[in-house]
Short mmCIF file of C-alpha atoms in Angstrom, two decimals:
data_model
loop_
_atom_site.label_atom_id
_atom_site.label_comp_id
_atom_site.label_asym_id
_atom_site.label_seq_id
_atom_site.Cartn_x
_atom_site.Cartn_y
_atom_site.Cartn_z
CA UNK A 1 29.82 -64.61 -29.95
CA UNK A 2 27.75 -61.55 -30.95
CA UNK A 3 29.92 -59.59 -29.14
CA UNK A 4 32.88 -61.18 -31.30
CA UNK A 5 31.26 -60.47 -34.11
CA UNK A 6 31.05 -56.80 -33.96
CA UNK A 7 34.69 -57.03 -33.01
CA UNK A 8 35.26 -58.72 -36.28
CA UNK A 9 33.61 -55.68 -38.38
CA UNK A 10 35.10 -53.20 -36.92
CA UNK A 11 38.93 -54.97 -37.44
CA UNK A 12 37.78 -55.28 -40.76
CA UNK A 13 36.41 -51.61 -41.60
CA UNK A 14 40.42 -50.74 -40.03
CA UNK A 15 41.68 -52.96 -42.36
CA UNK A 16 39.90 -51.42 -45.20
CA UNK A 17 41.10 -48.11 -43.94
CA UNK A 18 45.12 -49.56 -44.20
CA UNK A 19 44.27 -50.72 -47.34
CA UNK A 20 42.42 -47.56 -48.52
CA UNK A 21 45.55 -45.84 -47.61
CA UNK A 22 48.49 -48.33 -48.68
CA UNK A 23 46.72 -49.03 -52.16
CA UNK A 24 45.51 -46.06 -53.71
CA UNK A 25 41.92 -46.34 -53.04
CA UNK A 26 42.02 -42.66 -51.75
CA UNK A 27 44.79 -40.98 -52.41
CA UNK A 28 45.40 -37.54 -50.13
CA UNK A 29 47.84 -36.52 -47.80
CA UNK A 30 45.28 -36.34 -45.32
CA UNK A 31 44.32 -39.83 -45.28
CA UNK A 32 47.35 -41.83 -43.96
CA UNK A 33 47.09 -45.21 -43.39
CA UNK A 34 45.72 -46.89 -40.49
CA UNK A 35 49.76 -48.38 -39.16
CA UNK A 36 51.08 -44.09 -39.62
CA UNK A 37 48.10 -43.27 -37.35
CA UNK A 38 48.79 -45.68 -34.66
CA UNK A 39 52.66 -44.76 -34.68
CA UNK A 40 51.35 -41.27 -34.41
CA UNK A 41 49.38 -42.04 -31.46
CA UNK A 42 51.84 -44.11 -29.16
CA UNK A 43 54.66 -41.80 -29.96
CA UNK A 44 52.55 -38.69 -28.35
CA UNK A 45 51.11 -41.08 -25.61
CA UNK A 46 55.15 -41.56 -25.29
CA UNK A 47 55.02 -37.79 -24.74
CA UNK A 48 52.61 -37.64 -21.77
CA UNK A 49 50.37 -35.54 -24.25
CA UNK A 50 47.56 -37.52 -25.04
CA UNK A 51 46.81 -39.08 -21.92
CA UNK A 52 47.23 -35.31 -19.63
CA UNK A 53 44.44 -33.75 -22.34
CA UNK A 54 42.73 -37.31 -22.12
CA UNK A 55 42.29 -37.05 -18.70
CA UNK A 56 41.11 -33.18 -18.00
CA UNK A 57 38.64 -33.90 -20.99
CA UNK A 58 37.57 -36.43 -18.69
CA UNK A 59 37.33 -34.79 -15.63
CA UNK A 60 35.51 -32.33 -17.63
CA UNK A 61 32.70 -34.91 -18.98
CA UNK A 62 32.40 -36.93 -15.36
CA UNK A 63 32.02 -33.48 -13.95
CA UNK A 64 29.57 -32.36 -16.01
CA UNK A 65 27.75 -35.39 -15.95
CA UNK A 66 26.91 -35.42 -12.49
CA UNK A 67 25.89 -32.50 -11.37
CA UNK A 68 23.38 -32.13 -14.50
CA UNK A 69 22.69 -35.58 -13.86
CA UNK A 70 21.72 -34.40 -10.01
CA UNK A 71 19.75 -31.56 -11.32
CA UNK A 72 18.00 -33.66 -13.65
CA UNK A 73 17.02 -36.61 -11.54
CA UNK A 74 15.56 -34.01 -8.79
CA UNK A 75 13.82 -32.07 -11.48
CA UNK A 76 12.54 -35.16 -13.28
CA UNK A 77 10.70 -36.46 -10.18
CA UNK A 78 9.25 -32.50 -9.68
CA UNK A 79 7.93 -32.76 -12.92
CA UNK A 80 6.26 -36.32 -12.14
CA UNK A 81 5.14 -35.12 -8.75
CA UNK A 82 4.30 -31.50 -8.90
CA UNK A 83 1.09 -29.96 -11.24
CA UNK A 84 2.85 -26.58 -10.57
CA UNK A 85 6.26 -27.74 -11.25
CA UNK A 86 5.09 -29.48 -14.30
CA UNK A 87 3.12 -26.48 -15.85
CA UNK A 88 6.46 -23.89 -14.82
CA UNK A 89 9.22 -26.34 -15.62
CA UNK A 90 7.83 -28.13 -18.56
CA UNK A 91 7.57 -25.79 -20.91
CA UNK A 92 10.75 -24.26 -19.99
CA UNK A 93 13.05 -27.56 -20.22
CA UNK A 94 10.79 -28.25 -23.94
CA UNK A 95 12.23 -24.88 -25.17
CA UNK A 96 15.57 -25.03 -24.44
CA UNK A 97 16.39 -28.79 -24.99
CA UNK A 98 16.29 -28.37 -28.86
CA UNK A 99 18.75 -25.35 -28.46
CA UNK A 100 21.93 -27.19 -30.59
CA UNK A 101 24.90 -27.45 -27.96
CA UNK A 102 27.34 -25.28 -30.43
CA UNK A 103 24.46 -21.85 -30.17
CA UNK A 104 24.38 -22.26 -26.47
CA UNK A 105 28.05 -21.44 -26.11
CA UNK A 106 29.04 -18.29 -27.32
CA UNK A 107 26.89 -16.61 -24.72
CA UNK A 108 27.67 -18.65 -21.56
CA UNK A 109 31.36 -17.31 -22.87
CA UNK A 110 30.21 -13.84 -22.57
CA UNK A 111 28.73 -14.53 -19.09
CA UNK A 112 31.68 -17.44 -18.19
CA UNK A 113 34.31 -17.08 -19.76
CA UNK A 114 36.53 -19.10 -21.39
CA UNK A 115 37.78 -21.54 -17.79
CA UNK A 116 36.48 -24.97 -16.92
CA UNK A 117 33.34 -22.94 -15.35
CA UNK A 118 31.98 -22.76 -19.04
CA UNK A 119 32.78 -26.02 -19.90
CA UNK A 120 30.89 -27.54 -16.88
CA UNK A 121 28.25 -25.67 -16.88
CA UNK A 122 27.63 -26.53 -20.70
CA UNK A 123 28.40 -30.16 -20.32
CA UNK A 124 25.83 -29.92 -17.57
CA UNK A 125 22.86 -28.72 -19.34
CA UNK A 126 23.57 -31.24 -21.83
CA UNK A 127 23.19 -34.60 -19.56
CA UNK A 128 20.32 -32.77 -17.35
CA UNK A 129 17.51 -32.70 -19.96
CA UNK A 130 17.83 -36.70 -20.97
CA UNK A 131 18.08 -37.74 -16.82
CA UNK A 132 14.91 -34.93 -15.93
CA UNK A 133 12.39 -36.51 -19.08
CA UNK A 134 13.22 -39.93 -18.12
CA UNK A 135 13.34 -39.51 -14.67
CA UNK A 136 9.89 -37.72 -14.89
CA UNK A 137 8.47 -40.39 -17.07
CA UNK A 138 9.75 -43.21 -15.47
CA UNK A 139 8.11 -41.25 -11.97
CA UNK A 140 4.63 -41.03 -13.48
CA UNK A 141 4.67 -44.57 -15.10
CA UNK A 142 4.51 -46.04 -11.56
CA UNK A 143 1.91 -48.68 -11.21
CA UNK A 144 -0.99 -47.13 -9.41
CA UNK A 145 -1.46 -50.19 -7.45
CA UNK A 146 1.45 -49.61 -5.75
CA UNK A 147 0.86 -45.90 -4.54
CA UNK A 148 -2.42 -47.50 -3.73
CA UNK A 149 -0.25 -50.07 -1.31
CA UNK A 150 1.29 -46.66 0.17
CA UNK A 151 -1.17 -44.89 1.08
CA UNK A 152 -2.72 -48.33 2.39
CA UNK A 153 -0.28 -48.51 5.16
CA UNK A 154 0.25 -45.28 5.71
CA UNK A 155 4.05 -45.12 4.81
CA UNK A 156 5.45 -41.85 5.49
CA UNK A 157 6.79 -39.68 2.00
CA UNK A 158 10.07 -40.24 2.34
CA UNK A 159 9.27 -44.26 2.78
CA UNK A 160 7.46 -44.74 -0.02
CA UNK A 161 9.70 -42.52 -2.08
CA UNK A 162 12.61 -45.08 -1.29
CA UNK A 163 10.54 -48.45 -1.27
CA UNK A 164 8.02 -47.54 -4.38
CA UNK A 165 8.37 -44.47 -6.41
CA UNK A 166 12.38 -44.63 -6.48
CA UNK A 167 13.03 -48.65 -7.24
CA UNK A 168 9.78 -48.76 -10.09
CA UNK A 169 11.36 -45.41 -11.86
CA UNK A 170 15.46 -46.37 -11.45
CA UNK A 171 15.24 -48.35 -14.79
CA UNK A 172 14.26 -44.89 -17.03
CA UNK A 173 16.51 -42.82 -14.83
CA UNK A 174 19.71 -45.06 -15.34
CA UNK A 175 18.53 -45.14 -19.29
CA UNK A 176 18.66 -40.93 -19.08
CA UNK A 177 21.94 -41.34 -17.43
CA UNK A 178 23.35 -43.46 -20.53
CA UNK A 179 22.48 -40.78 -22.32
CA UNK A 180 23.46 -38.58 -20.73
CA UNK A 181 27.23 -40.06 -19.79
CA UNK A 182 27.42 -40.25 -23.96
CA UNK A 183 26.69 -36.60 -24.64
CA UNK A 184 28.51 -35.55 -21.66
CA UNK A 185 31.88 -36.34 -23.37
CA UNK A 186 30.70 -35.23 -26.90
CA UNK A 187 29.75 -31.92 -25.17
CA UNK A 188 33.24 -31.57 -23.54
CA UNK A 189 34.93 -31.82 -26.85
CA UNK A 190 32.80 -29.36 -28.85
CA UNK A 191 33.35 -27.00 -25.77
CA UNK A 192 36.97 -27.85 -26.00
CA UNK A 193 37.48 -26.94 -29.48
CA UNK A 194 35.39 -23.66 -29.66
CA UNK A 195 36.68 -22.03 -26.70
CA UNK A 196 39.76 -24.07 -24.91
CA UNK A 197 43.51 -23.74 -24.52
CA UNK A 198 43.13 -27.88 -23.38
CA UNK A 199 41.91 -31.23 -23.97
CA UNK A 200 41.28 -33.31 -26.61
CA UNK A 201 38.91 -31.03 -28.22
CA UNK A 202 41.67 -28.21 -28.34
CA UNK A 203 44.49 -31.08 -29.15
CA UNK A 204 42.16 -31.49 -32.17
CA UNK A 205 42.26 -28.03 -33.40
CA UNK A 206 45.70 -27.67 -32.71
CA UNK A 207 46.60 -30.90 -35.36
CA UNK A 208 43.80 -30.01 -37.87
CA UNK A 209 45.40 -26.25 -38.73
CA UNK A 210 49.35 -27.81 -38.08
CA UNK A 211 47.68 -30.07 -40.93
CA UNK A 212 49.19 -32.82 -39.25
CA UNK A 213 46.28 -35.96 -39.99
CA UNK A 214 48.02 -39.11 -38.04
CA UNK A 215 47.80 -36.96 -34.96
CA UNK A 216 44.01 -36.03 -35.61
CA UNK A 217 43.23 -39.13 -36.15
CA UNK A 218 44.87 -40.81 -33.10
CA UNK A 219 42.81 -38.67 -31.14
CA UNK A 220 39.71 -39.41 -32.78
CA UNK A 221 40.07 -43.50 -32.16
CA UNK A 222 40.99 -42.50 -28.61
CA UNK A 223 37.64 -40.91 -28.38
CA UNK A 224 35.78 -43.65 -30.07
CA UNK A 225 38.12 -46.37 -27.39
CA UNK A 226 37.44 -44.06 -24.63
CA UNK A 227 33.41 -43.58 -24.84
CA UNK A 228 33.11 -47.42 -25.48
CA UNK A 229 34.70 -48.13 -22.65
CA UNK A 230 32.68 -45.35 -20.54
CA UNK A 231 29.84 -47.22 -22.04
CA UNK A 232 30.43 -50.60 -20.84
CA UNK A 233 31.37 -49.45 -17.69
CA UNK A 234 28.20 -48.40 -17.08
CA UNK A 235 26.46 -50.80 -18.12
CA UNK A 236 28.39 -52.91 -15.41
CA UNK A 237 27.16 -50.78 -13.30
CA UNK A 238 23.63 -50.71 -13.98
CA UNK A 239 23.87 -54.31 -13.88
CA UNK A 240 24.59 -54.28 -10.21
CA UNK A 241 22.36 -51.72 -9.43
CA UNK A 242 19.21 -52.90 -11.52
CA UNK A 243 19.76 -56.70 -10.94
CA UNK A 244 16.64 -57.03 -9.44
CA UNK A 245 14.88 -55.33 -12.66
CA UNK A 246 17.00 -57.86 -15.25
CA UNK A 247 16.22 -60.90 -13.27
CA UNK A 248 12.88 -60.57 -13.28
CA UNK A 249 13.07 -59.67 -16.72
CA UNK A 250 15.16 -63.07 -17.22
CA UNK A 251 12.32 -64.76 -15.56
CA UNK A 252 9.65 -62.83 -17.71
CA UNK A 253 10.98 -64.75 -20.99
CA UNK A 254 12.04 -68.03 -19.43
CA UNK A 255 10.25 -70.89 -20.30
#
């Protein structure tokens, strides 16, 4: 039912929009109504164009995502388990995570290009610095009774990474990796539409100076369709892989 109801919202904010449109509430050629935009939309899925640029801005984002994903899971526990690491890296990854996305392109162009090379590498910075700080603090919020248990029997490193320090830090990692999945495809349309011949970023561009608006905006919903859906699919999968950490959570608040 909660689910159901933010359904019900958000058919009624795109009914306001048809309405906006069909009565005169905001009148400008750039505003069609909500029906124009959908016609707009299957009629160039019809075309095979949406769903080819849909796709490579996809392949871009999943790219992306995992290998600064990688990077940032294996730096994350460095951080946690490392003084050096922590006083080389740290103040390194604090300086150049504010850096806005948009300023950080123009010179990987000069160094890049304008290929996919750019666009991963970009896309890759952006999901490493959410999966490296909560990977690292999820590392060095591990209950000290447990490395105590470790060292206790004498597990080997690579042991008590897998059996302590990996399951009691997976819950902040897979929360770094939801954010970073989410910028990962906001990242690959920015990069799209500053410096891309393809995509949805680019398809953007392309309808916002041919001043054509139902286009624009189809692409925009699929956006908004396809990042909830990349959104609840992982959220199925954390599910499966943390359903040891929800049902003891169940079992926290049971009565």
């Amino acid at each position: 039912m909660r689910r159901l109801s933010g359904f019900v919202l958000v058919g009624a904010l795109l009914a306001l929009w048809e309405a906006s449109a069909r009565l005169g509430w905001v009148v400008s050629d750039n505003w069609p109504p909500l029906s124009v935009v959908l016609r707009a939309g299957v009629a160039e899925a019809a075309t095979g164009e949406l769903p080819a640029r849909l796709l490579g801005t996809l392949w871009r984002a999943l790219a992306g995502f995992a290998l600064g994903s990688l990077l940032g899971v294996a730096a994350g526990f460095a951080l946690a388990g490392s003084r050096l690491a922590s006083r080389t890296l740290g103040p390194l990854i604090e300086l150049l995570r504010p850096i806005p996305v948009p300023a950080i392109i123009p010179p990987l162009i000069l160094f890049l290009g304008i290929d996919d090379g750019m666009k991963l590498a970009v896309i890759a910075l952006a999901a490493f610095f959410p999966a490296a700080l909560a990977t690292a603090e999820g590392a060095r919020g591990v209950d000290a009774t447990l490395r105590d248990l470790a060292r206790t029997f004498r597990l080997p490193r690579a042991n008590a990474f897998a059996a302590v320090l990996l399951p009691a830090a997976l819950p902040f990692i897979m929360a770094g990796l939801r954010i970073g999945l989410a910028l990962a495809l906001v990242v690959a349309v920015v990069a799209e539409m500053i410096a891309g011949d393809a995509g949805l970023g680019h398809y953007l561009v392309l309808m916002q100076f041919a001043v054509r608006a139902p286009e624009m905006y189809a692409a925009i919903l699929l956006l908004a369709v396809t990042g909830y859906a990349l959104n609840r699919a992982f959220l199925a999968v954390e599910r499966r892989v943390l359903f040891w950490h929800h049902a003891a959570g169940r079992a926290a608040v049971a009565p």
